[in-house]
Amino acid sequence: MSEKEASAEEQREAEALAAELDGRTPPSVAPADALETAALLKAGQAGMALSPERSEALLEQVLDSAPPRSSWLGIGRLLPMAAALAAVVLLILVFTGKTPGPETVLALPRPGPELLQAQAAATAGDIGKLRAEMHSYRRELYAALALRYRGRP
Amino acid sequence: MSSESKKPKSLRWEKRRIRRAGGGDREAFADLYREFAGPIYARILLPRLGDAAAAEDALAETFRAALQNLGQYQSRGSSIFHWLARIAKNKAMDLHRQEARSQRKLCDFHRLLSPLAPAESEPEFESRKEQDRLRARIQTVLKQIRPRYAQVIELRFLAEKTRADCADIMAVKLGTLDVLLLRALRAFRVQWQEFEKGDPNRE
């Protein structure tokens, strides 16, 4: 054989490579070029494909470790729908005029001079006239309320 | 994942599954995984990590990240394979950075494979065909190096003999065998790279 003598450096590299290939702790850093070539040869022999069984096992691992996204996505989809629904309800209320705004505040009937005179007379002891005037004023008041809140309890 | 060649799925098929998977449909995600895990493992991860266990870890990490970030994915008219390949390359780099801590020796040999591999842009995966091509190329290169180097490589890597068995068969001491193997691997690498340069079938 015409192999030339190995240098000390080459012997050290050869020992480290042998240890690495055997899965032992190498005494020094193994040469990367030889390790890469060995990995290429191993891949050529063992095959580059992942077995279907390993592949399915890994898929299970991935799915098991994933956070449950569906519930969050469900909420995410419901939120815009709820907002849209609320906007529609608001628009209906505004346009049907069912909500009392400042312009629809009820103006109560003002008491007339007769009622004020009857109140003055009542302070002097004549209460009969005040009762009659109050009766008439209450009727006006109830009529105004009935007109504004017609049909509502 | 089949080792047989299979027809690539259409972008429409992908889009439908991506949308459903983004909505939490596990079956749709499983469909995407079964379509792309094979090529990601064989073309991206194993050549960059040189170790099946590390490549499997990285594959799981890749698809875990894909599942979490699927909502951000935008197809832009190309296959999701490219997006997955980018994640996988980053995962492989992460593992290389962690190598010292994990004490797992990782060998990036993807550059040696790159002239042989089909274009990465092709998600179509024909593992048997690709494997046959790799084996044929190894055999061709072995014929071009010194017979003694080819013998030690065949015994150690193809016949998977132990170091001691190889030394017995070759009638050398263990130390001599180690040196022989180192020289054989270096000679193989040089020839492999020469062969790639002069390969008339190179893509």
CSV table of C-alpha atoms in Angstrom, one decimal:
chain,number,residue,atom,x,y,z
A,1,MET,CA,0.0,0.0,0.0
A,2,SER,CA,1.3,3.4,-0.9
A,3,GLU,CA,-0.4,5.3,2.0
A,4,LYS,CA,1.8,8.0,3.2
A,5,GLU,CA,2.4,8.4,6.9
A,6,ALA,CA,-0.2,10.4,8.8
A,7,SER,CA,0.8,13.7,10.4
A,8,ALA,CA,0.1,14.3,14.1
A,9,GLU,CA,-2.7,16.7,13.1
A,10,GLU,CA,-4.2,14.2,10.7
A,11,GLN,CA,-4.2,11.5,13.3
A,12,ARG,CA,-5.9,13.8,15.8
A,13,GLU,CA,-8.6,14.6,13.2
A,14,ALA,CA,-9.0,10.9,12.4
A,15,GLU,CA,-9.5,10.0,16.0
A,16,ALA,CA,-12.0,12.7,16.6
A,17,LEU,CA,-13.9,11.7,13.4
A,18,ALA,CA,-14.0,8.1,14.5
A,19,ALA,CA,-15.3,9.0,17.9
A,20,GLU,CA,-17.9,11.3,16.5
A,21,LEU,CA,-19.1,8.6,14.0
A,22,ASP,CA,-19.4,6.1,16.9
A,23,GLY,CA,-21.3,8.5,19.0
A,24,ARG,CA,-18.5,8.9,21.5
A,25,THR,CA,-17.3,12.2,22.9
A,26,PRO,CA,-14.4,13.2,20.6
A,27,PRO,CA,-11.1,14.1,22.1
A,28,SER,CA,-10.9,17.2,19.9
A,29,VAL,CA,-13.2,18.9,17.3
A,30,ALA,CA,-13.9,16.5,14.4
A,31,PRO,CA,-13.2,17.9,10.9
A,32,ALA,CA,-16.4,19.4,9.5
A,33,ASP,CA,-15.7,18.5,5.9
A,34,ALA,CA,-15.4,14.8,6.7
A,35,LEU,CA,-18.4,14.9,9.0
A,36,GLU,CA,-20.6,16.5,6.3
A,37,THR,CA,-19.4,13.9,3.7
A,38,ALA,CA,-20.2,11.1,6.2
A,39,ALA,CA,-23.7,12.6,6.7
A,40,LEU,CA,-24.3,12.7,3.0
A,41,LEU,CA,-23.2,9.1,2.6
A,42,LYS,CA,-25.5,8.1,5.5
A,43,ALA,CA,-28.4,9.9,4.0
A,44,GLY,CA,-27.7,8.1,0.7
A,45,GLN,CA,-27.9,4.8,2.6
A,46,ALA,CA,-30.6,5.3,5.1
A,47,GLY,CA,-32.8,7.4,2.8
A,48,MET,CA,-33.9,11.0,3.0
A,49,ALA,CA,-37.6,10.3,3.5
A,50,LEU,CA,-39.4,10.4,6.8
A,51,SER,CA,-41.4,7.2,7.5
A,52,PRO,CA,-45.2,7.6,7.3
A,53,GLU,CA,-45.5,6.4,11.0
A,54,ARG,CA,-43.0,9.0,12.2
A,55,SER,CA,-44.6,11.6,10.1
A,56,GLU,CA,-48.1,10.9,11.6
A,57,ALA,CA,-46.6,10.8,15.1
A,58,LEU,CA,-45.1,14.3,14.6
A,59,LEU,CA,-48.4,15.6,13.2
A,60,GLU,CA,-50.1,14.5,16.4
A,61,GLN,CA,-47.5,16.2,18.5
A,62,VAL,CA,-47.9,19.4,16.6
A,63,LEU,CA,-51.7,19.4,16.8
A,64,ASP,CA,-51.7,18.4,20.5
A,65,SER,CA,-49.4,21.3,21.4
A,66,ALA,CA,-51.4,23.9,19.5
A,67,PRO,CA,-53.6,26.3,21.5
A,68,PRO,CA,-57.3,25.9,20.8
A,69,ARG,CA,-57.6,28.5,18.1
A,70,SER,CA,-61.2,27.8,17.1
A,71,SER,CA,-62.8,29.3,20.2
A,72,TRP,CA,-60.8,32.5,19.8
A,73,LEU,CA,-61.6,32.6,16.1
A,74,GLY,CA,-65.3,32.1,16.9
A,75,ILE,CA,-65.3,35.1,19.2
A,76,GLY,CA,-63.4,37.1,16.7
A,77,ARG,CA,-66.0,36.3,14.1
A,78,LEU,CA,-69.0,37.0,16.4
A,79,LEU,CA,-67.7,40.4,17.6
A,80,PRO,CA,-68.2,42.3,14.3
A,81,MET,CA,-71.6,40.6,13.8
A,82,ALA,CA,-72.7,41.8,17.3
A,83,ALA,CA,-71.4,45.3,16.6
A,84,ALA,CA,-73.3,45.4,13.4
A,85,LEU,CA,-76.5,44.2,15.0
A,86,ALA,CA,-76.2,46.8,17.8
A,87,ALA,CA,-75.8,49.6,15.2
A,88,VAL,CA,-78.9,48.4,13.3
A,89,VAL,CA,-81.0,48.4,16.5
A,90,LEU,CA,-79.7,51.9,17.4
A,91,LEU,CA,-80.7,53.2,13.9
A,92,ILE,CA,-84.2,51.7,14.2
A,93,LEU,CA,-84.7,53.4,17.6
A,94,VAL,CA,-83.5,56.7,16.3
A,95,PHE,CA,-85.6,56.7,13.1
A,96,THR,CA,-88.8,55.4,14.7
A,97,GLY,CA,-88.6,58.2,17.3
A,98,LYS,CA,-89.3,56.0,20.2
A,99,THR,CA,-86.6,57.5,22.3
A,100,PRO,CA,-87.6,60.8,23.9
A,101,GLY,CA,-85.2,63.6,22.8
A,102,PRO,CA,-84.9,67.1,24.2
A,103,GLU,CA,-87.3,68.4,21.6
A,104,THR,CA,-90.1,66.0,22.7
A,105,VAL,CA,-90.1,67.0,26.4
A,106,LEU,CA,-93.7,67.6,27.5
A,107,ALA,CA,-94.8,71.2,28.3
A,108,LEU,CA,-97.3,71.1,31.1
A,109,PRO,CA,-100.3,73.5,31.1
A,110,ARG,CA,-99.5,76.8,32.9
A,111,PRO,CA,-101.8,77.6,35.9
A,112,GLY,CA,-104.3,80.4,34.9
A,113,PRO,CA,-104.9,83.7,36.9
A,114,GLU,CA,-108.1,82.2,38.4
A,115,LEU,CA,-106.1,79.4,40.0
A,116,LEU,CA,-103.6,81.9,41.4
A,117,GLN,CA,-106.4,84.1,42.8
A,118,ALA,CA,-108.1,81.0,44.4
A,119,GLN,CA,-104.8,80.2,46.0
A,120,ALA,CA,-104.6,83.7,47.4
A,121,ALA,CA,-108.1,83.5,48.7
A,122,ALA,CA,-107.4,80.1,50.3
A,123,THR,CA,-104.8,81.7,52.5
A,124,ALA,CA,-107.6,83.9,53.9
A,125,GLY,CA,-109.7,80.8,54.6
A,126,ASP,CA,-111.8,80.4,51.5
A,127,ILE,CA,-110.8,76.9,50.3
A,128,GLY,CA,-113.9,76.0,48.2
A,129,LYS,CA,-112.8,78.2,45.2
A,130,LEU,CA,-109.3,76.6,45.2
A,131,ARG,CA,-110.8,73.1,45.1
A,132,ALA,CA,-112.9,74.0,42.1
A,133,GLU,CA,-109.9,75.7,40.3
A,134,MET,CA,-107.6,72.7,41.1
A,135,HIS,CA,-110.2,70.3,39.8
A,136,SER,CA,-110.2,72.1,36.5
A,137,TYR,CA,-106.4,72.4,36.3
A,138,ARG,CA,-105.9,68.7,37.0
A,139,ARG,CA,-108.2,67.9,34.1
A,140,GLU,CA,-106.1,70.0,31.8
A,141,LEU,CA,-102.9,68.4,33.1
A,142,TYR,CA,-104.2,64.8,32.7
A,143,ALA,CA,-105.4,65.6,29.2
A,144,ALA,CA,-102.0,66.9,28.2
A,145,LEU,CA,-100.3,63.8,29.7
A,146,ALA,CA,-102.8,61.5,27.9
A,147,LEU,CA,-102.0,63.2,24.6
A,148,ARG,CA,-98.3,62.7,25.0
A,149,TYR,CA,-98.3,59.2,26.3
A,150,ARG,CA,-101.3,57.8,24.5
A,151,GLY,CA,-101.7,54.1,24.8
A,152,ARG,CA,-98.8,53.7,27.3
A,153,PRO,CA,-99.3,52.7,30.9
B,1,MET,CA,-46.2,10.7,3.7
B,2,SER,CA,-45.8,8.4,0.8
B,3,SER,CA,-42.4,7.4,-0.6
B,4,GLU,CA,-44.1,7.1,-4.0
B,5,SER,CA,-44.2,10.1,-6.4
B,6,LYS,CA,-47.4,12.0,-6.1
B,7,LYS,CA,-49.0,14.7,-8.0
B,8,PRO,CA,-48.7,18.2,-6.5
B,9,LYS,CA,-51.9,19.8,-5.3
B,10,SER,CA,-53.2,22.9,-6.9
B,11,LEU,CA,-52.9,26.4,-5.4
B,12,ARG,CA,-56.7,26.4,-5.1
B,13,TRP,CA,-56.5,23.2,-3.1
B,14,GLU,CA,-53.9,24.8,-0.9
B,15,LYS,CA,-55.9,28.1,-0.4
B,16,ARG,CA,-59.0,26.2,0.6
B,17,ARG,CA,-57.1,24.3,3.2
B,18,ILE,CA,-55.2,27.3,4.5
B,19,ARG,CA,-58.5,29.2,5.0
B,20,ARG,CA,-60.1,26.3,6.8
B,21,ALA,CA,-56.9,25.6,8.9
B,22,GLY,CA,-56.8,29.3,9.8
B,23,GLY,CA,-60.3,28.9,11.1
B,24,GLY,CA,-59.2,26.0,13.4
B,25,ASP,CA,-60.0,23.0,11.1
B,26,ARG,CA,-57.4,20.4,12.2
B,27,GLU,CA,-58.1,18.1,9.3
B,28,ALA,CA,-57.3,20.9,6.8
B,29,PHE,CA,-54.1,21.6,8.6
B,30,ALA,CA,-53.3,17.8,8.6
B,31,ASP,CA,-53.8,17.8,4.8
B,32,LEU,CA,-51.3,20.6,4.4
B,33,TYR,CA,-48.9,18.8,6.7
B,34,ARG,CA,-49.2,15.6,4.8
B,35,GLU,CA,-48.6,17.4,1.5
B,36,PHE,CA,-45.5,19.4,2.6
B,37,ALA,CA,-43.8,17.7,5.6
B,38,GLY,CA,-42.0,15.2,3.3
B,39,PRO,CA,-40.3,17.7,1.1
B,40,ILE,CA,-39.5,20.0,4.0
B,41,TYR,CA,-37.9,17.2,5.9
B,42,ALA,CA,-35.9,15.7,2.9
B,43,ARG,CA,-35.0,18.8,1.0
B,44,ILE,CA,-34.5,21.4,3.8
B,45,LEU,CA,-34.1,19.9,7.2
B,46,LEU,CA,-32.2,16.7,6.9
B,47,PRO,CA,-29.5,18.1,4.6
B,48,ARG,CA,-29.0,21.1,6.9
B,49,LEU,CA,-28.9,19.1,10.1
B,50,GLY,CA,-27.5,15.8,9.0
B,51,ASP,CA,-29.3,14.0,11.8
B,52,ALA,CA,-32.7,12.4,11.6
B,53,ALA,CA,-33.7,13.1,15.2
B,54,ALA,CA,-32.8,16.8,14.9
B,55,ALA,CA,-34.5,17.1,11.5
B,56,GLU,CA,-37.7,15.6,13.0
B,57,ASP,CA,-37.6,18.0,15.9
B,58,ALA,CA,-37.2,20.9,13.5
B,59,LEU,CA,-40.0,19.6,11.3
B,60,ALA,CA,-42.4,19.6,14.3
B,61,GLU,CA,-41.2,23.1,15.3
B,62,THR,CA,-41.7,24.3,11.7
B,63,PHE,CA,-45.3,23.1,11.5
B,64,ARG,CA,-46.0,24.3,15.1
B,65,ALA,CA,-44.9,27.8,14.1
B,66,ALA,CA,-46.9,27.5,10.8
B,67,LEU,CA,-50.0,26.6,12.7
B,68,GLN,CA,-49.6,29.6,15.1
B,69,ASN,CA,-48.9,32.1,12.3
B,70,LEU,CA,-51.2,30.8,9.5
B,71,GLY,CA,-53.4,33.8,9.9
B,72,GLN,CA,-50.5,36.1,8.8
B,73,TYR,CA,-49.7,34.0,5.7
B,74,GLN,CA,-50.4,35.6,2.4
B,75,SER,CA,-50.1,33.4,-0.7
B,76,ARG,CA,-49.3,36.0,-3.4
B,77,GLY,CA,-49.8,33.4,-6.0
B,78,SER,CA,-47.2,30.9,-4.9
B,79,SER,CA,-47.3,27.7,-3.0
B,80,ILE,CA,-47.2,27.7,0.8
B,81,PHE,CA,-44.2,25.4,0.5
B,82,HIS,CA,-41.9,28.5,0.1
B,83,TRP,CA,-43.2,30.0,3.4
B,84,LEU,CA,-42.8,26.6,5.2
B,85,ALA,CA,-39.3,26.2,3.7
B,86,ARG,CA,-38.3,29.7,5.1
B,87,ILE,CA,-39.6,28.8,8.5
B,88,ALA,CA,-37.7,25.4,8.3
B,89,LYS,CA,-34.4,27.1,7.4
B,90,ASN,CA,-34.8,29.4,10.4
B,91,LYS,CA,-35.5,26.5,12.7
B,92,ALA,CA,-32.4,24.6,11.3
B,93,MET,CA,-30.3,27.7,12.0
B,94,ASP,CA,-31.7,27.9,15.5
B,95,LEU,CA,-30.7,24.3,16.1
B,96,HIS,CA,-27.2,25.0,14.9
B,97,ARG,CA,-27.0,27.9,17.3
B,98,GLN,CA,-28.1,25.6,20.1
B,99,GLU,CA,-25.8,22.8,19.1
B,100,ALA,CA,-23.1,23.5,21.6
B,101,ARG,CA,-25.7,23.5,24.4
B,102,SER,CA,-27.5,20.4,23.3
B,103,GLN,CA,-24.2,18.6,22.6
B,104,ARG,CA,-25.8,17.1,19.4
B,105,LYS,CA,-23.4,17.1,16.5
B,106,LEU,CA,-25.1,18.6,13.5
B,107,CYS,CA,-23.7,18.5,10.0
B,108,ASP,CA,-24.9,20.8,7.3
B,109,PHE,CA,-24.4,18.9,4.0
B,110,HIS,CA,-27.1,20.7,2.0
B,111,ARG,CA,-24.4,22.4,-0.1
B,112,LEU,CA,-23.1,19.1,-1.2
B,113,LEU,CA,-26.6,18.0,-2.2
B,114,SER,CA,-27.7,21.3,-3.8
B,115,PRO,CA,-26.5,20.6,-7.4
B,116,LEU,CA,-28.2,17.2,-7.2
B,117,ALA,CA,-31.5,18.3,-5.7
B,118,PRO,CA,-34.3,19.5,-7.8
B,119,ALA,CA,-35.1,23.2,-7.7
B,120,GLU,CA,-36.3,24.1,-4.2
B,121,SER,CA,-39.0,26.1,-5.9
B,122,GLU,CA,-40.7,22.9,-6.9
B,123,PRO,CA,-42.8,21.6,-4.1
B,124,GLU,CA,-43.4,18.4,-6.0
B,125,PHE,CA,-41.8,15.7,-4.0
B,126,GLU,CA,-40.7,12.4,-5.5
B,127,SER,CA,-38.7,10.9,-2.7
B,128,ARG,CA,-38.0,7.6,-4.4
B,129,LYS,CA,-36.7,9.3,-7.5
B,130,GLU,CA,-34.6,11.7,-5.5
B,131,GLN,CA,-33.2,8.9,-3.4
B,132,ASP,CA,-32.4,6.8,-6.4
B,133,ARG,CA,-30.6,9.8,-7.9
B,134,LEU,CA,-28.5,10.3,-4.8
B,135,ARG,CA,-27.5,6.7,-4.5
B,136,ALA,CA,-26.6,6.5,-8.2
B,137,ARG,CA,-24.4,9.6,-7.8
B,138,ILE,CA,-22.7,8.1,-4.7
B,139,GLN,CA,-21.9,4.9,-6.6
B,140,THR,CA,-20.5,6.9,-9.6
B,141,VAL,CA,-18.2,9.0,-7.3
B,142,LEU,CA,-17.1,5.9,-5.4
B,143,LYS,CA,-15.8,4.4,-8.7
B,144,GLN,CA,-13.7,7.5,-9.3
B,145,ILE,CA,-11.7,7.4,-6.1
B,146,ARG,CA,-9.0,5.0,-5.1
B,147,PRO,CA,-10.4,1.5,-4.6
B,148,ARG,CA,-9.1,1.3,-1.0
B,149,TYR,CA,-10.9,4.5,-0.2
B,150,ALA,CA,-14.0,3.3,-1.9
B,151,GLN,CA,-13.8,0.0,0.1
B,152,VAL,CA,-13.5,1.7,3.5
B,153,ILE,CA,-16.5,3.9,2.7
B,154,GLU,CA,-18.6,1.0,1.5
B,155,LEU,CA,-17.8,-1.0,4.5
B,156,ARG,CA,-18.4,1.8,7.0
B,157,PHE,CA,-21.4,3.6,5.5
B,158,LEU,CA,-23.1,1.3,3.0
B,159,ALA,CA,-22.5,-2.1,4.7
B,160,GLU,CA,-22.7,-0.3,8.1
B,161,LYS,CA,-19.9,-2.4,9.6
B,162,THR,CA,-18.4,-1.5,12.9
B,163,ARG,CA,-15.0,0.2,13.1
B,164,ALA,CA,-13.4,-3.0,14.5
B,165,ASP,CA,-15.0,-5.2,11.7
B,166,CYS,CA,-13.7,-2.7,9.1
B,167,ALA,CA,-10.2,-2.9,10.5
B,168,ASP,CA,-10.3,-6.7,10.5
B,169,ILE,CA,-11.6,-6.9,6.9
B,170,MET,CA,-9.0,-4.4,5.7
B,171,ALA,CA,-6.3,-6.0,7.8
B,172,VAL,CA,-5.2,-2.7,9.4
B,173,LYS,CA,-5.0,-1.4,12.9
B,174,LEU,CA,-7.8,0.8,14.3
B,175,GLY,CA,-5.7,3.9,14.1
B,176,THR,CA,-4.8,3.2,10.5
B,177,LEU,CA,-8.4,2.6,9.7
B,178,ASP,CA,-9.4,6.0,11.2
B,179,VAL,CA,-6.8,7.8,9.1
B,180,LEU,CA,-7.8,5.8,6.0
B,181,LEU,CA,-11.5,6.7,6.5
B,182,LEU,CA,-10.7,10.4,7.0
B,183,ARG,CA,-8.7,10.4,3.8
B,184,ALA,CA,-11.3,8.4,2.0
B,185,LEU,CA,-14.1,10.9,3.0
B,186,ARG,CA,-12.0,13.9,1.9
B,187,ALA,CA,-11.2,12.2,-1.4
B,188,PHE,CA,-14.8,11.4,-1.9
B,189,ARG,CA,-15.8,15.0,-1.2
B,190,VAL,CA,-13.3,16.4,-3.7
B,191,GLN,CA,-14.5,14.0,-6.4
B,192,TRP,CA,-18.1,14.7,-5.6
B,193,GLN,CA,-17.6,18.4,-6.1
B,194,GLU,CA,-15.5,17.8,-9.3
B,195,PHE,CA,-18.2,15.5,-10.6
B,196,GLU,CA,-20.9,18.2,-9.9
B,197,LYS,CA,-18.9,20.7,-11.9
B,198,GLY,CA,-18.5,18.5,-14.9
B,199,ASP,CA,-22.0,16.9,-14.8
B,200,PRO,CA,-23.6,17.3,-18.2
B,201,ASN,CA,-27.0,16.5,-16.6
B,202,ARG,CA,-26.7,19.2,-13.9
B,203,GLU,CA,-29.7,21.4,-13.8
